[in-house]
Coordinates of C-alpha atoms in Angstrom, one line a residue:
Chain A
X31 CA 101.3 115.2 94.7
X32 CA 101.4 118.9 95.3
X33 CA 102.5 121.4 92.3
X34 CA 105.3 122.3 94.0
X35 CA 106.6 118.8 94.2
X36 CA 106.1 118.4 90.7
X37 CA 109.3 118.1 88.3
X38 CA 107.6 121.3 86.0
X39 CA 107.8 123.6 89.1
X40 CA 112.3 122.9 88.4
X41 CA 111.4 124.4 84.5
X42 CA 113.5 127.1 84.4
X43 CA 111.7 128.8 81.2
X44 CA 114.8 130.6 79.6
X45 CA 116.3 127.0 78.9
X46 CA 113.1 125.3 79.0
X47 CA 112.3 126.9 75.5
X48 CA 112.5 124.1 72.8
X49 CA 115.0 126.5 70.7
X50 CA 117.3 127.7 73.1
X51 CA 117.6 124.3 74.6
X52 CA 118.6 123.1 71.2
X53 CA 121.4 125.5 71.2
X54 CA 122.6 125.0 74.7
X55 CA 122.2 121.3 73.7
X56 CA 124.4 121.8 70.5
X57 CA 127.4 123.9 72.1
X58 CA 127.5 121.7 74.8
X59 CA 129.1 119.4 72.6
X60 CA 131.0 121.4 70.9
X61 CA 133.7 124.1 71.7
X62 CA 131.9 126.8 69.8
X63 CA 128.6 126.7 66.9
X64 CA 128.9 128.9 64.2
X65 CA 125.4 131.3 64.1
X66 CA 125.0 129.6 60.6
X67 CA 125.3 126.1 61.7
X68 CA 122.7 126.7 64.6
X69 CA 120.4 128.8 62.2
X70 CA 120.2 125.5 59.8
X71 CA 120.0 123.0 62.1
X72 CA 117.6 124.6 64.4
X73 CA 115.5 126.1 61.1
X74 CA 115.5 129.5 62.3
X75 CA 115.5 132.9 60.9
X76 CA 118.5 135.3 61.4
X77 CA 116.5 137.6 63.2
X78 CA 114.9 134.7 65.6
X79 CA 118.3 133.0 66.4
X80 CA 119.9 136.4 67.5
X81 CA 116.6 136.9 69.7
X82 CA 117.6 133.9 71.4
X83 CA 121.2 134.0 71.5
X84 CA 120.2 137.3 73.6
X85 CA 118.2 136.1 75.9
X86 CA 120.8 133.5 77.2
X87 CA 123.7 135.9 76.7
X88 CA 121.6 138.2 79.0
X89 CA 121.0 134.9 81.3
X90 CA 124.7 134.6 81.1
X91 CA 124.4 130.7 79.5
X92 CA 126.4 131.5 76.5
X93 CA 128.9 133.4 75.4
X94 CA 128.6 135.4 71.3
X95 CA 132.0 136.3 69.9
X96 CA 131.6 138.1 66.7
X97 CA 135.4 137.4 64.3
X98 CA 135.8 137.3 60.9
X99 CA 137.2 135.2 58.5
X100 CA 138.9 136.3 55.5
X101 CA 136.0 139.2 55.2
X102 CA 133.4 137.2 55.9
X103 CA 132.3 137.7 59.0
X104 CA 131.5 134.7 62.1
X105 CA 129.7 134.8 64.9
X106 CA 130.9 132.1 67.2
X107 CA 128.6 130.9 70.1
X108 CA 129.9 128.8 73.1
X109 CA 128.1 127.7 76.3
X110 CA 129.5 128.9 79.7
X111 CA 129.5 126.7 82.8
X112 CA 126.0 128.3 84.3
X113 CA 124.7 127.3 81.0
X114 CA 126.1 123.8 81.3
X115 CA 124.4 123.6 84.8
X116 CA 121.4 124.7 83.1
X117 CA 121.2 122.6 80.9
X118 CA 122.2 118.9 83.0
X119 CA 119.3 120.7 85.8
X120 CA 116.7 120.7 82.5
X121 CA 117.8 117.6 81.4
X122 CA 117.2 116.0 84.6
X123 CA 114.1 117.9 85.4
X124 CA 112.9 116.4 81.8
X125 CA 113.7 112.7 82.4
X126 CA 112.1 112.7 85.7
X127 CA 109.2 114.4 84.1
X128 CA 108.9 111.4 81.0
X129 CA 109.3 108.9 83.4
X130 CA 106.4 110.0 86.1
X131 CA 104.0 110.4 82.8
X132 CA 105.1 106.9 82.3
X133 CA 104.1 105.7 85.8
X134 CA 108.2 105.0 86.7
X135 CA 109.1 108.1 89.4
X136 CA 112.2 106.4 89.3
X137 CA 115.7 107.7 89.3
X138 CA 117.1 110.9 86.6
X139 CA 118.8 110.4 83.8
X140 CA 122.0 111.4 85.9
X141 CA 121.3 108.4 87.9
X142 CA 121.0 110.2 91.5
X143 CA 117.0 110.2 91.9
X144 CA 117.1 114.0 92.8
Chain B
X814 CA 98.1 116.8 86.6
X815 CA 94.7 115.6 85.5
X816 CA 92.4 115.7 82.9
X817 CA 92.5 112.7 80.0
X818 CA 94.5 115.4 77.3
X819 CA 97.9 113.1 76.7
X820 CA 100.8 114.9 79.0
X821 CA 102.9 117.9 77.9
X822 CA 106.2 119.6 78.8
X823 CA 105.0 123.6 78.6
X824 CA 107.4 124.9 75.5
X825 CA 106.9 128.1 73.2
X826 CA 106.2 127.6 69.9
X827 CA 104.3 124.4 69.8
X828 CA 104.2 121.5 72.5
X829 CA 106.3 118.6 72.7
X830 CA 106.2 115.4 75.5
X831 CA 109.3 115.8 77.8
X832 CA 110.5 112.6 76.2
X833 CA 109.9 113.8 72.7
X834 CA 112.7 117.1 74.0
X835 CA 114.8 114.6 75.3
X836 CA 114.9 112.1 71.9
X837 CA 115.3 115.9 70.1
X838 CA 118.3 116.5 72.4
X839 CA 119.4 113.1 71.9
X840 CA 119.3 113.9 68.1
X841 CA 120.9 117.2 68.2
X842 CA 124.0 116.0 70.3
X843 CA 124.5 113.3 68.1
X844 CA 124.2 115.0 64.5
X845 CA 126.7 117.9 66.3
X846 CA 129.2 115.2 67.4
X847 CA 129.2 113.0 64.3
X848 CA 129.7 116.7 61.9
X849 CA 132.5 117.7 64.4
X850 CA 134.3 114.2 64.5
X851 CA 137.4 114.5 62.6
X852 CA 140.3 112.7 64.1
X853 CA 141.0 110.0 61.2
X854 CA 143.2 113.3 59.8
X855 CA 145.4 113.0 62.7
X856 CA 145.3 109.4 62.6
X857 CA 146.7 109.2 59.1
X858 CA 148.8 112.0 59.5
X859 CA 150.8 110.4 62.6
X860 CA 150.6 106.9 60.4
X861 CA 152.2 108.7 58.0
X862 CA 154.1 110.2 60.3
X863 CA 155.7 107.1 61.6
X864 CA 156.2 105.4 58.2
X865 CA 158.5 108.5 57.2
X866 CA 160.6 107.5 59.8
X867 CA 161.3 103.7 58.8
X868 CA 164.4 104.6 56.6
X869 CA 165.9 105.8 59.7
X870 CA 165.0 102.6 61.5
X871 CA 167.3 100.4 59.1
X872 CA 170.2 98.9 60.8
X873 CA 173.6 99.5 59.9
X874 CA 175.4 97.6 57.0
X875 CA 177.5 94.8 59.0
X876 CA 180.8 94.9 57.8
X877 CA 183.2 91.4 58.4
X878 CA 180.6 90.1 61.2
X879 CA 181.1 94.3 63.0
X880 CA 177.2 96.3 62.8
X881 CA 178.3 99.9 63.5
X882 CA 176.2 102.2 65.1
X883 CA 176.8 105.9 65.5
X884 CA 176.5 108.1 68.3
X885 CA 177.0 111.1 65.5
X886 CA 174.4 114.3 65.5
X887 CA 172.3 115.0 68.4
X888 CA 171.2 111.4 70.1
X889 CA 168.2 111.7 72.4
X890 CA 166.5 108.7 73.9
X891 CA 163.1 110.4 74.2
X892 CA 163.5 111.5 70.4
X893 CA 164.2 107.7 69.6
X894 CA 168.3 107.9 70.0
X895 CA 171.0 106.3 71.7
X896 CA 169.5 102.7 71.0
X897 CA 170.4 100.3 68.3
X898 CA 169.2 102.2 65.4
X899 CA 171.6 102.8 62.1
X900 CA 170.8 106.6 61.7
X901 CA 172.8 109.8 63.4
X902 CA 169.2 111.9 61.8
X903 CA 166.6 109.8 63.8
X904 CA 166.2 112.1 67.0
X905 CA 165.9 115.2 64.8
X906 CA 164.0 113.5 62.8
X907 CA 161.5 113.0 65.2
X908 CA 161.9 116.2 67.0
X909 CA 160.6 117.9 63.6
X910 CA 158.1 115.1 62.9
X911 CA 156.0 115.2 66.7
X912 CA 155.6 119.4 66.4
X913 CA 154.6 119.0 62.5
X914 CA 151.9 115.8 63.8
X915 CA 150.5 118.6 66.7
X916 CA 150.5 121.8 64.4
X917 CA 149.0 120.3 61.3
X918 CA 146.2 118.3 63.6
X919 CA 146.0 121.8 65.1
X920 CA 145.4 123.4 62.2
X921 CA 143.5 120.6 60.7
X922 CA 140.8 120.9 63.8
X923 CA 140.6 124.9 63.0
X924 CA 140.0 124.7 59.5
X925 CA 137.6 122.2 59.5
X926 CA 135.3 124.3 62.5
X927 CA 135.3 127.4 59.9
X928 CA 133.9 124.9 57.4
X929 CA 131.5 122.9 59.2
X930 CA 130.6 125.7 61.8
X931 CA 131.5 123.5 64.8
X932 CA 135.0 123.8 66.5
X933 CA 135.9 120.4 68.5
X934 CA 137.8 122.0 71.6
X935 CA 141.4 120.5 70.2
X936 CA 143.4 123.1 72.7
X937 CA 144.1 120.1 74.7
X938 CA 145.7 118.4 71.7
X939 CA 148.0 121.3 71.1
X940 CA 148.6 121.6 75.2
X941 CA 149.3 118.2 76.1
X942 CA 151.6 118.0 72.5
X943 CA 154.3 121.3 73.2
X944 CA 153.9 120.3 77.0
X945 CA 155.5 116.7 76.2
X946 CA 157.8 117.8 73.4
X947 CA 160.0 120.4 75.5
X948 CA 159.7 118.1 78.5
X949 CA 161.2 115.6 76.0
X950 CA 163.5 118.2 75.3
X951 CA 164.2 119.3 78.6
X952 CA 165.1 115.9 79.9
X953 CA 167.4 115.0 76.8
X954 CA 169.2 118.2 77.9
X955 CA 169.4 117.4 81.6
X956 CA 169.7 113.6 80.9
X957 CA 172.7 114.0 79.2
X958 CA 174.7 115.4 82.5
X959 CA 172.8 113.7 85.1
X960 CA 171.6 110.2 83.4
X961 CA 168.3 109.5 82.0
X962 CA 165.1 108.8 83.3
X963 CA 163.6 106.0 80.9
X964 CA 164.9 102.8 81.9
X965 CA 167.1 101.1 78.7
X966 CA 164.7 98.5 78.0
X967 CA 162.1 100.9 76.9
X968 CA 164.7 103.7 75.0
X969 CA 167.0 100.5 72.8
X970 CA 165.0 100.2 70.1
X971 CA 164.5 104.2 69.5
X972 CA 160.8 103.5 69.7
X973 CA 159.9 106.5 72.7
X974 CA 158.4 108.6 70.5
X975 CA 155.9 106.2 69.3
X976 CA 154.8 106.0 72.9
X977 CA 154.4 109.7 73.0
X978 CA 152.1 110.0 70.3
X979 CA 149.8 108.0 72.4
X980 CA 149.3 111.3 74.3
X981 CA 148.3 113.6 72.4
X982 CA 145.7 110.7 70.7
X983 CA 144.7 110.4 74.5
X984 CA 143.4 113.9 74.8
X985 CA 141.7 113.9 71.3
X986 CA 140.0 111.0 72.3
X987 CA 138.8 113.0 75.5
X988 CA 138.3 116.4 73.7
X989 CA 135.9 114.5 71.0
X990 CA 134.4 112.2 73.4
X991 CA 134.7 109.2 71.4
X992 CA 134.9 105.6 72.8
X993 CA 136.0 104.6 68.9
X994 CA 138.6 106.6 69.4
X995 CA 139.6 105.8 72.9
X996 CA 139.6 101.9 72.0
X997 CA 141.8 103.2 68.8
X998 CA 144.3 104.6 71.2
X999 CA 144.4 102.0 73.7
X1000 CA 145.3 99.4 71.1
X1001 CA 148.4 101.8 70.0
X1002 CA 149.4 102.0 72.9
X1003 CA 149.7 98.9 73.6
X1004 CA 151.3 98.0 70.3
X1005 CA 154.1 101.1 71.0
X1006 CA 154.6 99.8 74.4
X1007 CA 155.4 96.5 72.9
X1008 CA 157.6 98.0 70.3
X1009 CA 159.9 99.4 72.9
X1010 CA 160.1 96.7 74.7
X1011 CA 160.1 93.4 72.5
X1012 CA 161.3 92.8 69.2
X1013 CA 158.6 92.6 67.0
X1014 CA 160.4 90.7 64.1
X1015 CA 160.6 87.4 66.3
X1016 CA 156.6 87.4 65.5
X1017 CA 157.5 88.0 61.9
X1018 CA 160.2 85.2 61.7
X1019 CA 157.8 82.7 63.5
X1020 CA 155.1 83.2 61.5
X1021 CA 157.8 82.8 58.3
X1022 CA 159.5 86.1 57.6
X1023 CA 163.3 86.1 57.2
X1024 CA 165.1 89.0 57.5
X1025 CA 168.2 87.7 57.5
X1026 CA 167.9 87.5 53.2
X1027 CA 167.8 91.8 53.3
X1028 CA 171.4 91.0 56.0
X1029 CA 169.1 91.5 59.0
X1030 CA 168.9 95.3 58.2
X1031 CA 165.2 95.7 58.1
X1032 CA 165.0 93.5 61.6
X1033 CA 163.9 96.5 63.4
X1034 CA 161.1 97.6 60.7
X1035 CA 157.9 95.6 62.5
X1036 CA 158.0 97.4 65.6
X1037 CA 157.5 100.8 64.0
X1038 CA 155.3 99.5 60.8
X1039 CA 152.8 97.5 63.4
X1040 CA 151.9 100.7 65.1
X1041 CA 152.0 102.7 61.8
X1042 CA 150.0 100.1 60.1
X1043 CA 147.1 100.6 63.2
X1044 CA 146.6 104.0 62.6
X1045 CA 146.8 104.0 59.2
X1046 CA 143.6 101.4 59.0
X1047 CA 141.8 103.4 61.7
X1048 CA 141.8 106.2 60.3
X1049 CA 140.8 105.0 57.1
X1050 CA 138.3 103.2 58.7
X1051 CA 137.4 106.6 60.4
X1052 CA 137.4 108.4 57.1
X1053 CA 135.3 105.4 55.8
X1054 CA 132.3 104.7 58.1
X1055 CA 130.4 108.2 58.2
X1056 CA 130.3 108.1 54.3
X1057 CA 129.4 104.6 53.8
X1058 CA 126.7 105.0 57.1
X1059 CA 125.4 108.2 54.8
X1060 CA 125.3 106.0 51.7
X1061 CA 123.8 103.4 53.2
X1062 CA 121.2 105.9 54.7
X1063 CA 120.4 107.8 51.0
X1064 CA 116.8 106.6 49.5
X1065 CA 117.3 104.3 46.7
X1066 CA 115.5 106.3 44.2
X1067 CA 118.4 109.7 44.9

């Protein structure tokens, strides 16, 4: 097998990032994740999380609405469709990945062997 | 890939296995979707909903052998009207009660994303709701010049708008991606469908309920308490599970 052939060569490293998959993976299932929610669950800092939340915003993955509440303010975070691509292409890229270190180069998790 | 070091996906800030990602993922998703679940509110509230409109469901008062119904106030088959039921009220009745289910679900859905810091996408609740209602009301309006388009069988027992809250349901069982829900919704629908088109009470009597000793005027009441009494439990039930998993998940010792 050639390193080109091999599932890691699909990474994309702006998703591929343990953190920022975590928040793609989060809004994904949700219509927008408060920056508090995702700071607590992911066990970030402030600072860290809005690191992040740039570098896909940049990528164009998510999209950051800053509101307020009362007159507390919320910063709302949703995925966008490239993101959702993203993230089904790293999720695939990862199951093909588990099962060739576990000796099945079977089919993806989405079922289509690609 | 060689060497004997056990694989690894490449990630910043400390290594994981790509199945170890995927099980995090896996975790993620389903902590997010369990915190954003909330539709035993709407359940309840269109339980609730449909039990506030049984006192409109009880027949007329026969007098000498005569049951009179009225065609008083605005009758509208698709707001439960026109049929056999004793009350003029019943259509506005339910014309109020559909957009105060959809509105306080609504509101419901964005109140509980400010305090949990998820927001399920309930647009489609909202959406599908107004769409249905003023295409409800738009076909009582033409409908009454040019005939309607339900056939009688399912419009005689004023039981249509049962069989509309199964859309809204539908889309909420999309939006949250929930099979609970979607099994929830398939059952009321079948139990509304069967309410507008069978009367209910000839279970009842069979199984030894006689409602000829209230004069036959709470006949009707089973096919709007059957569906009622579904979502009531479900949502209960929906309410219930998540706490009593979380109980049952707390160390014996806290």
């Amino acid at each position: 097998m050639t390193d080109a052939e091999h599932p890691t060569a699909s990474l994309d490293e702006t998703v591929h990032q343990r953190h920022r998959l975590g928040i793609l993976t989060i809004t994904s299932g949700a219509r927008q994740a408060d920056f508090s929610y995702l700071r607590d669950v992911l066990g970030l800092t402030p600072g860290n999380l809005s690191t992040h939340l740039t570098v896909l915003e940049v990528a164009g993955l998510v999209r950051v609405e800053k509101g307020y509440q009362g007159r507390r303010p919320r910063t709302w975070v949703s995925i966008t469709r490239d993101g959702r691509a993203a993230l089904a292409a790293e999720i695939d890229t990862l199951t093909r990945l588990a099962r060739q270190l576990n000796g099945d180069p079977g089919k993806g998790e989405n079922g289509d062997g690609r | 890939m060689s060497g004997t070091r056990p694989p690894q996906v490449p990630g910043n800030g400390g290594e994981l296995s790509a199945a170890d990602m995927l099980a995090q993922m896996r975790a993620l998703r389903r902590q997010a979707s369990s915190i954003s679940r909330a539709y035993w509110l709407p359940l309840l509230l269109f339980g609730m909903l449909i039990c506030g409109s049984m006192p409109f469901y009880v027949e007329p008062r026969i007098v000498r052998g005569v049951a009179v119904y009225t065609s008083a106030g605005w009758q509208s088959p698709y707001f439960g009207g026109g049929g056999f039921t004793g009350s003029a009220w019943l259509s506005v009745y339910w014309f109020i009660a559909l957009q105060a289910g959809i509105a306080a679900s609504a509101l419901w859905y964005r109140w509980r994303g400010y305090r949990v810091g998820l927001r399920t996408p309930a647009r489609g609740l909202v959406v599908a709701g107004v769409v249905l209602i003023e295409l409800a009301l738009l076909a009582s309006i033409i409908g009454g010049r040019a005939g309607y388009a339900l056939p009688g069988d399912l419009t005689i027992r004023g039981t249509v708008p049962l069989v509309l809250i199964a859309v809204p349901l539908w889309v909420l069982a999309w939006a949250e991606r929930s099979t609970a829900l979607a099994v929830i919704v398939a059952c009321y629908t079948g139990l509304a469908l069967l309410a507008s088109l069978y009367d209910v009470e000839n279970i009842f009597f069979r199984l030894g309920w006689n409602p000829s000793s209230f004069g036959w005027r709470l006949a009707g009441l089973p096919n709007v308490a059957l569906p009622a009494l579904l979502l009531l439990l479900a949502g209960a039930g929906a309410w219930l599970a998540p706490r009593l998993r979380w109980r049952s998940r707390r160390p014996a010792s806290a």
